[in-house]
Amino acid sequence: VAGLVPQEGTFAALLLRTQALQLLTGIYEDILTPQQQQLWRENLRRMGRYEEIQEFFKEFASKLGDTAGIAMARLGDVYDDLDYPGFWVEDPEKYPSPGFGAIAMMVHLNRDSTPAELDAYLAERVPLLGGSPELEKKEYRGLEYTRIGLQQEAADLAHVSPCWILAQEHFIFASNETYFRKILDTLVDPVKHPPLREDKTFRAAMDKLPSQVHVAMFVDLEKLFRVPATAEPGGQPRGFLWDNRNDWVNEHHNPSLAATEYRKRREAEIKSRTGKPVLTMQQEMEVDKEVQRHREDHMAHYRDFLEEYRHQLEQYGRLRGLGLGIVATRDILTADLAILFRPPGRKAAEEGEQ
């Protein structure tokens, strides 16, 4: 599976041997948001084909094999040049949240399933997954794939453009078309667009693990944690967690919460000083003004909060990669872990042994 996804952008890969039913159920329960789950259930009821969503999963799983992979990638084409102007943005389409980035799934086909049959099966049931019944057949580098239209348009779906292809005995799906095409680049020309398995960090981490495992995980920690030298706009390089900096600042230094806490503190101080349980109208007006000034001052420190986050991520600069392998038997679960560190004082751009 690590031969199907590109080095470029991919920062994590989970490779596993499992029943397809368990994989589909896990994606539904652990990756989809409650709103997306509700959309699936509503579409299921509208189609009238299945009583429960597990019935669809069982039917779909019967066409798939027992080896699969999930890859996560950073959308560098979007976030390399994106800088947020402040805490909140008025145009979420212009300043989207990275979320999970791009997610790809590769599942080996069941020997009894042909690509043509599975392609037709998926085309008929795509509306169940929240896609438009109008599927678009597209061609890229001599390969034909299917792009799924979305019935609902929302700012948080700005970079969600699901695509699938049946190639090299795998069902290959990606949530973003740009990343999906990079997967196709790797399938067509692995020399010019090398796969993840050829990455030296991947090899260094995974070669430390047993060759036969039930679950294997790789994380390129540099692609995850790397940060620019300063928090100023335009700084490079950028990692996936730095792409999420605006979400972090809003979560840890939310202006509304800061203003609310300040108001509670000032009201408590006034009540304690006056000995009265409530504020007068004049006191409330004064507190309102103070809260507004405090809020404006708090928001003026946006870059300082970004620098705080940048410094936190910078502390992990020596981490290069992680590999995990798990072997399960009836009585024993064995895990092997490999962590790669960069030599002290060596910068990410420098080459050398890890």
Coordinates of C-alpha atoms in Angstrom, one line a residue:
V1 CA 0.0 0.0 0.0
A2 CA 2.9 2.4 0.7
G3 CA 3.7 2.0 -3.0
L4 CA 0.4 3.6 -4.0
V5 CA 0.7 7.0 -2.2
P6 CA 3.3 9.7 -3.0
Q7 CA 6.0 10.9 -0.8
E8 CA 5.0 14.5 -1.5
G9 CA 2.5 15.7 1.0
T10 CA 1.9 12.4 2.7
F11 CA 2.7 12.7 6.5
A12 CA 1.0 9.6 7.9
A13 CA 0.0 6.1 6.7
L14 CA -1.8 3.3 8.5
L15 CA -1.4 -0.1 6.9
L16 CA -3.5 -3.0 8.2
R17 CA -4.9 -6.4 7.7
T18 CA -8.5 -6.4 8.8
Q19 CA -12.0 -7.3 7.6
A20 CA -13.3 -4.6 5.4
L21 CA -16.5 -4.4 7.5
Q22 CA -14.5 -3.3 10.5
L23 CA -12.6 -0.7 8.4
L24 CA -15.8 0.8 7.0
T25 CA -17.5 0.8 10.5
G26 CA -14.4 2.4 12.0
I27 CA -14.3 5.2 9.3
Y28 CA -18.0 5.9 9.9
E29 CA -17.8 6.0 13.7
D30 CA -14.4 7.5 14.3
I31 CA -13.7 9.8 11.3
L32 CA -17.0 11.2 10.1
T33 CA -18.5 14.0 12.0
P34 CA -22.0 13.6 13.6
Q35 CA -23.4 15.8 10.8
Q36 CA -21.9 13.5 8.1
Q37 CA -23.1 10.4 9.9
Q38 CA -26.6 11.9 10.0
L39 CA -26.4 12.7 6.3
W40 CA -25.5 9.1 5.6
R41 CA -28.5 7.8 7.7
E42 CA -30.9 10.2 6.1
N43 CA -29.8 9.2 2.6
L44 CA -30.1 5.6 3.6
R45 CA -33.7 6.0 4.7
R46 CA -34.5 8.0 1.5
M47 CA -33.2 5.3 -0.8
G48 CA -35.2 2.6 1.0
R49 CA -32.7 0.0 0.0
Y50 CA -31.3 -0.8 3.5
E51 CA -32.9 -1.0 6.9
E52 CA -29.6 -0.2 8.7
I53 CA -26.3 1.3 7.5
Q54 CA -24.5 -1.9 8.6
E55 CA -26.4 -3.7 5.9
F56 CA -24.7 -1.5 3.3
F57 CA -21.3 -1.9 5.0
K58 CA -21.7 -5.7 4.9
E59 CA -22.6 -5.7 1.2
F60 CA -19.8 -3.4 0.3
A61 CA -17.3 -5.2 2.4
S62 CA -18.0 -8.5 0.7
K63 CA -16.5 -7.0 -2.5
L64 CA -13.2 -6.0 -0.8
G65 CA -10.2 -7.9 0.5
D66 CA -8.6 -7.9 4.0
T67 CA -5.7 -5.6 3.4
A68 CA -6.1 -1.8 3.4
G69 CA -4.3 1.4 4.0
I70 CA -5.2 5.0 5.1
A71 CA -3.0 7.9 4.3
M72 CA -3.1 11.5 5.4
A73 CA -1.6 14.4 3.5
R74 CA -1.0 18.1 3.9
L75 CA -2.5 20.3 1.2
G76 CA 0.6 22.3 0.5
D77 CA -0.8 23.8 -2.7
V78 CA -3.4 25.5 -0.5
Y79 CA -1.6 26.3 2.8
D80 CA 1.9 27.1 1.7
D81 CA 0.8 30.6 0.8
L82 CA -2.1 31.1 3.1
D83 CA -1.9 33.5 6.1
Y84 CA -4.7 34.3 8.4
P85 CA -5.4 38.0 9.2
G86 CA -6.6 37.4 12.7
F87 CA -8.7 35.3 15.1
W88 CA -11.8 35.1 12.9
V89 CA -12.1 35.3 9.2
E90 CA -15.1 36.7 7.3
D91 CA -14.5 34.6 4.3
P92 CA -14.0 30.9 5.3
E93 CA -13.7 29.9 1.6
K94 CA -10.6 32.2 1.3
Y95 CA -9.3 31.2 4.7
P96 CA -10.3 27.5 5.1
S97 CA -9.5 25.4 8.1
P98 CA -7.2 22.5 7.2
G99 CA -9.2 20.0 9.3
F100 CA -7.7 16.5 8.6
G101 CA -6.0 17.6 5.4
A102 CA -6.5 15.1 2.6
I103 CA -7.4 11.5 3.4
A104 CA -6.9 8.6 1.1
M105 CA -8.0 5.0 1.5
M106 CA -6.7 2.0 -0.5
V107 CA -8.4 -1.4 -0.1
H108 CA -7.4 -4.6 -1.9
L109 CA -10.2 -6.0 -4.0
N110 CA -11.8 -9.4 -3.3
R111 CA -10.7 -12.0 -5.9
D112 CA -14.3 -12.4 -6.9
S113 CA -14.8 -8.7 -7.6
T114 CA -14.0 -7.2 -11.0
P115 CA -13.2 -3.5 -11.3
A116 CA -16.0 -2.9 -13.7
E117 CA -18.6 -4.5 -11.4
L118 CA -17.4 -2.6 -8.4
D119 CA -17.3 0.6 -10.3
A120 CA -20.9 0.2 -11.3
Y121 CA -21.9 -0.8 -7.8
L122 CA -20.3 2.4 -6.3
A123 CA -21.8 4.6 -9.0
E124 CA -25.3 3.4 -8.0
R125 CA -24.8 3.9 -4.3
V126 CA -22.8 7.1 -4.1
P127 CA -25.9 9.1 -3.1
L128 CA -25.9 7.2 0.1
L129 CA -22.5 8.7 0.9
G130 CA -23.7 12.2 0.5
G131 CA -22.5 12.6 -3.1
S132 CA -24.4 13.9 -6.0
P133 CA -26.1 11.3 -8.3
E134 CA -24.3 13.1 -11.1
L135 CA -20.8 11.5 -11.2
E136 CA -18.1 13.0 -13.4
K137 CA -15.8 10.7 -15.3
K138 CA -12.4 12.3 -15.8
E139 CA -9.2 11.3 -17.4
Y140 CA -5.7 12.1 -16.2
R141 CA -2.4 10.6 -17.5
G142 CA -4.3 8.0 -19.4
L143 CA -6.3 6.8 -16.4
E144 CA -10.1 7.2 -16.0
Y145 CA -11.4 8.0 -12.6
T146 CA -14.6 9.2 -11.0
R147 CA -15.2 12.4 -9.2
I148 CA -18.1 12.6 -6.8
G149 CA -20.1 15.8 -6.7
L150 CA -21.3 17.1 -3.3
Q151 CA -25.0 17.7 -2.7
Q152 CA -24.2 20.3 0.0
E153 CA -21.9 23.2 -0.4
A154 CA -20.3 24.6 2.7
A155 CA -17.1 26.5 3.6
D156 CA -15.6 23.6 5.5
L157 CA -16.0 21.4 2.3
A158 CA -14.1 23.9 0.1
H159 CA -11.3 21.4 -0.4
V160 CA -13.3 18.3 -0.4
S161 CA -13.5 16.8 -3.9
P162 CA -13.8 13.0 -3.5
C163 CA -12.5 10.8 -6.2
W164 CA -12.0 7.1 -6.7
I165 CA -10.4 4.7 -9.2
L166 CA -10.0 1.0 -9.4
A167 CA -6.3 0.3 -10.2
Q168 CA -3.6 -2.2 -9.5
E169 CA -6.2 -4.5 -7.8
H170 CA -7.1 -1.8 -5.3
F171 CA -10.0 0.5 -4.7
I172 CA -8.3 3.9 -4.3
F173 CA -10.3 6.8 -2.8
A174 CA -9.1 10.3 -1.8
S175 CA -11.0 13.2 -0.3
N176 CA -9.2 15.8 -2.4
E177 CA -8.7 15.7 -6.1
T178 CA -5.3 17.4 -6.1
Y179 CA -3.9 14.8 -3.8
F180 CA -5.7 12.1 -5.7
R181 CA -4.0 13.2 -8.9
K182 CA -0.6 13.0 -7.1
I183 CA -1.5 9.4 -6.3
L184 CA -2.1 8.8 -10.0
D185 CA 1.2 10.5 -10.8
T186 CA 2.9 7.9 -8.5
L187 CA 1.0 5.0 -10.2
V188 CA 2.0 6.1 -13.7
D189 CA 5.5 7.4 -13.1
P190 CA 7.0 6.2 -9.7
V191 CA 10.4 7.3 -10.8
K192 CA 9.5 10.9 -11.2
H193 CA 6.9 10.8 -8.4
P194 CA 8.3 8.3 -5.9
P195 CA 6.0 6.5 -3.6
L196 CA 6.1 6.7 0.2
R197 CA 7.8 3.3 0.5
E198 CA 10.9 4.8 -1.3
D199 CA 11.2 7.6 1.3
K200 CA 14.4 7.3 3.3
T201 CA 12.6 8.2 6.6
F202 CA 9.9 5.6 5.9
R203 CA 12.5 2.9 5.2
A204 CA 14.6 3.8 8.2
A205 CA 11.5 3.6 10.5
M206 CA 9.8 0.6 9.0
D207 CA 12.9 -1.5 8.5
K208 CA 13.2 -1.6 12.3
L209 CA 9.9 -3.4 12.5
P210 CA 8.9 -7.1 11.9
S211 CA 8.3 -7.8 8.2
Q212 CA 4.9 -9.4 8.9
V213 CA 2.5 -7.5 11.0
H214 CA -1.3 -7.0 11.3
V215 CA -1.1 -3.2 11.8
A216 CA 1.7 -0.9 10.7
M217 CA 1.8 2.9 11.1
F218 CA 4.2 5.5 9.9
V219 CA 4.3 9.2 10.7
D220 CA 6.7 11.6 9.2
L221 CA 7.1 13.8 12.2
E222 CA 9.0 16.5 10.4
K223 CA 6.1 17.1 8.0
L224 CA 3.9 17.2 11.1
F225 CA 5.9 19.6 13.3
R226 CA 8.0 21.8 11.1
V227 CA 7.5 25.5 11.5
P228 CA 9.0 28.7 10.0
A229 CA 11.6 30.7 11.8
T230 CA 9.0 33.3 12.9
A231 CA 5.2 33.6 13.1
E232 CA 5.2 36.5 10.6
P233 CA 3.2 36.1 7.4
G234 CA 4.9 34.3 4.6
G235 CA 7.2 32.2 6.8
Q236 CA 8.4 28.9 5.5
P237 CA 8.7 25.9 5.8
R238 CA 5.3 24.8 7.1
G239 CA 4.0 21.5 8.5
F240 CA 0.5 20.2 9.0
L241 CA 0.2 21.3 12.6
W242 CA 1.3 24.8 11.6
D243 CA -1.4 24.9 9.0
N244 CA -3.9 24.5 11.9
R245 CA -2.4 27.5 13.8
N246 CA -5.5 29.6 13.5
D247 CA -7.7 26.9 15.0
W248 CA -5.2 26.5 17.9
V249 CA -5.2 30.2 18.7
N250 CA -9.0 30.4 18.6
E251 CA -9.2 27.4 20.9
H252 CA -6.6 28.4 23.5
H253 CA -6.9 32.2 23.4
N254 CA -10.5 32.8 22.3
P255 CA -11.3 36.5 22.6
S256 CA -14.9 35.9 23.6
L257 CA -13.9 33.5 26.4
A258 CA -11.2 36.0 27.5
A259 CA -13.7 38.8 27.6
T260 CA -16.2 36.7 29.5
E261 CA -13.6 35.7 32.1
Y262 CA -12.5 39.3 32.5
R263 CA -16.1 40.5 33.0
K264 CA -16.7 37.9 35.7
R265 CA -13.5 38.9 37.5
R266 CA -14.4 42.6 37.4
E267 CA -17.9 42.1 38.5
A268 CA -16.7 40.0 41.4
E269 CA -14.2 42.7 42.4
I270 CA -16.9 45.4 42.4
K271 CA -19.4 43.3 44.4
S272 CA -16.7 42.5 46.9
R273 CA -15.7 46.1 47.2
T274 CA -19.3 47.5 47.5
G275 CA -20.7 44.6 49.5
K276 CA -23.8 44.6 47.1
P277 CA -25.0 41.5 45.2
V278 CA -25.7 43.4 42.0
L279 CA -24.1 46.2 40.0
T280 CA -25.7 49.5 39.3
M281 CA -26.5 50.5 35.8
Q282 CA -23.6 52.9 35.8
Q283 CA -21.2 50.2 37.0
E284 CA -22.4 47.8 34.3
M285 CA -21.8 50.5 31.6
E286 CA -18.3 51.0 33.0
V287 CA -17.6 47.3 33.0
D288 CA -18.9 47.0 29.4
K289 CA -16.3 49.6 28.3
E290 CA -13.5 47.9 30.2
V291 CA -14.5 44.6 28.7
Q292 CA -14.4 46.0 25.2
R293 CA -11.0 47.6 25.8
H294 CA -9.7 44.3 27.2
R295 CA -11.1 42.4 24.2
E296 CA -9.4 44.7 21.7
D297 CA -6.1 44.5 23.6
H298 CA -6.4 40.7 23.6
M299 CA -7.0 40.5 19.9
A300 CA -4.1 42.8 19.2
H301 CA -1.8 40.0 20.6
Y302 CA -2.8 37.6 17.9
R303 CA 0.8 37.4 16.5
D304 CA 2.1 36.8 20.0
F305 CA -0.2 33.8 20.4
L306 CA 0.9 32.5 17.1
E307 CA 4.5 32.8 18.2
E308 CA 3.6 30.8 21.4
Y309 CA 2.2 28.0 19.3
R310 CA 5.2 28.1 16.9
H311 CA 7.5 27.8 19.9
Q312 CA 5.6 24.8 21.2
L313 CA 5.9 23.0 17.9
E314 CA 9.6 24.0 17.6
Q315 CA 10.4 21.9 20.7
Y316 CA 9.7 18.8 18.7
G317 CA 12.2 19.8 15.9
R318 CA 14.5 16.8 16.5
L319 CA 11.8 14.3 15.9
R320 CA 12.0 12.9 12.3
G321 CA 9.8 9.9 12.1
L322 CA 7.8 7.1 13.8
G323 CA 7.1 3.6 12.9
L324 CA 4.8 1.2 14.7
G325 CA 4.1 -2.5 14.1
I326 CA 1.5 -4.6 15.9
V327 CA 1.2 -8.4 15.7
A328 CA -1.8 -10.0 17.2
T329 CA -2.3 -13.7 18.2
R330 CA -5.1 -15.3 20.1
D331 CA -3.4 -14.6 23.5
I332 CA -0.7 -11.9 22.8
L333 CA -0.6 -8.5 21.3
T334 CA 3.0 -7.5 20.5
A335 CA 4.0 -3.9 19.5
D336 CA 7.3 -2.7 18.1
L337 CA 8.0 1.0 18.0
A338 CA 10.8 2.9 16.2
I339 CA 11.4 6.6 16.7
L340 CA 13.9 8.5 14.5
F341 CA 15.7 11.6 15.9
R342 CA 17.6 14.2 14.0
P343 CA 21.2 14.6 15.3
P344 CA 21.6 17.5 17.7
G345 CA 22.2 20.8 15.9
R346 CA 21.3 19.5 12.5
K347 CA 18.6 21.4 10.6
A348 CA 15.8 19.8 8.7
A349 CA 17.2 20.9 5.4
E350 CA 20.5 19.3 6.0
E351 CA 21.2 15.7 4.9
G352 CA 22.9 13.0 6.9
E353 CA 22.2 9.9 8.8
Q354 CA 19.3 10.1 11.3

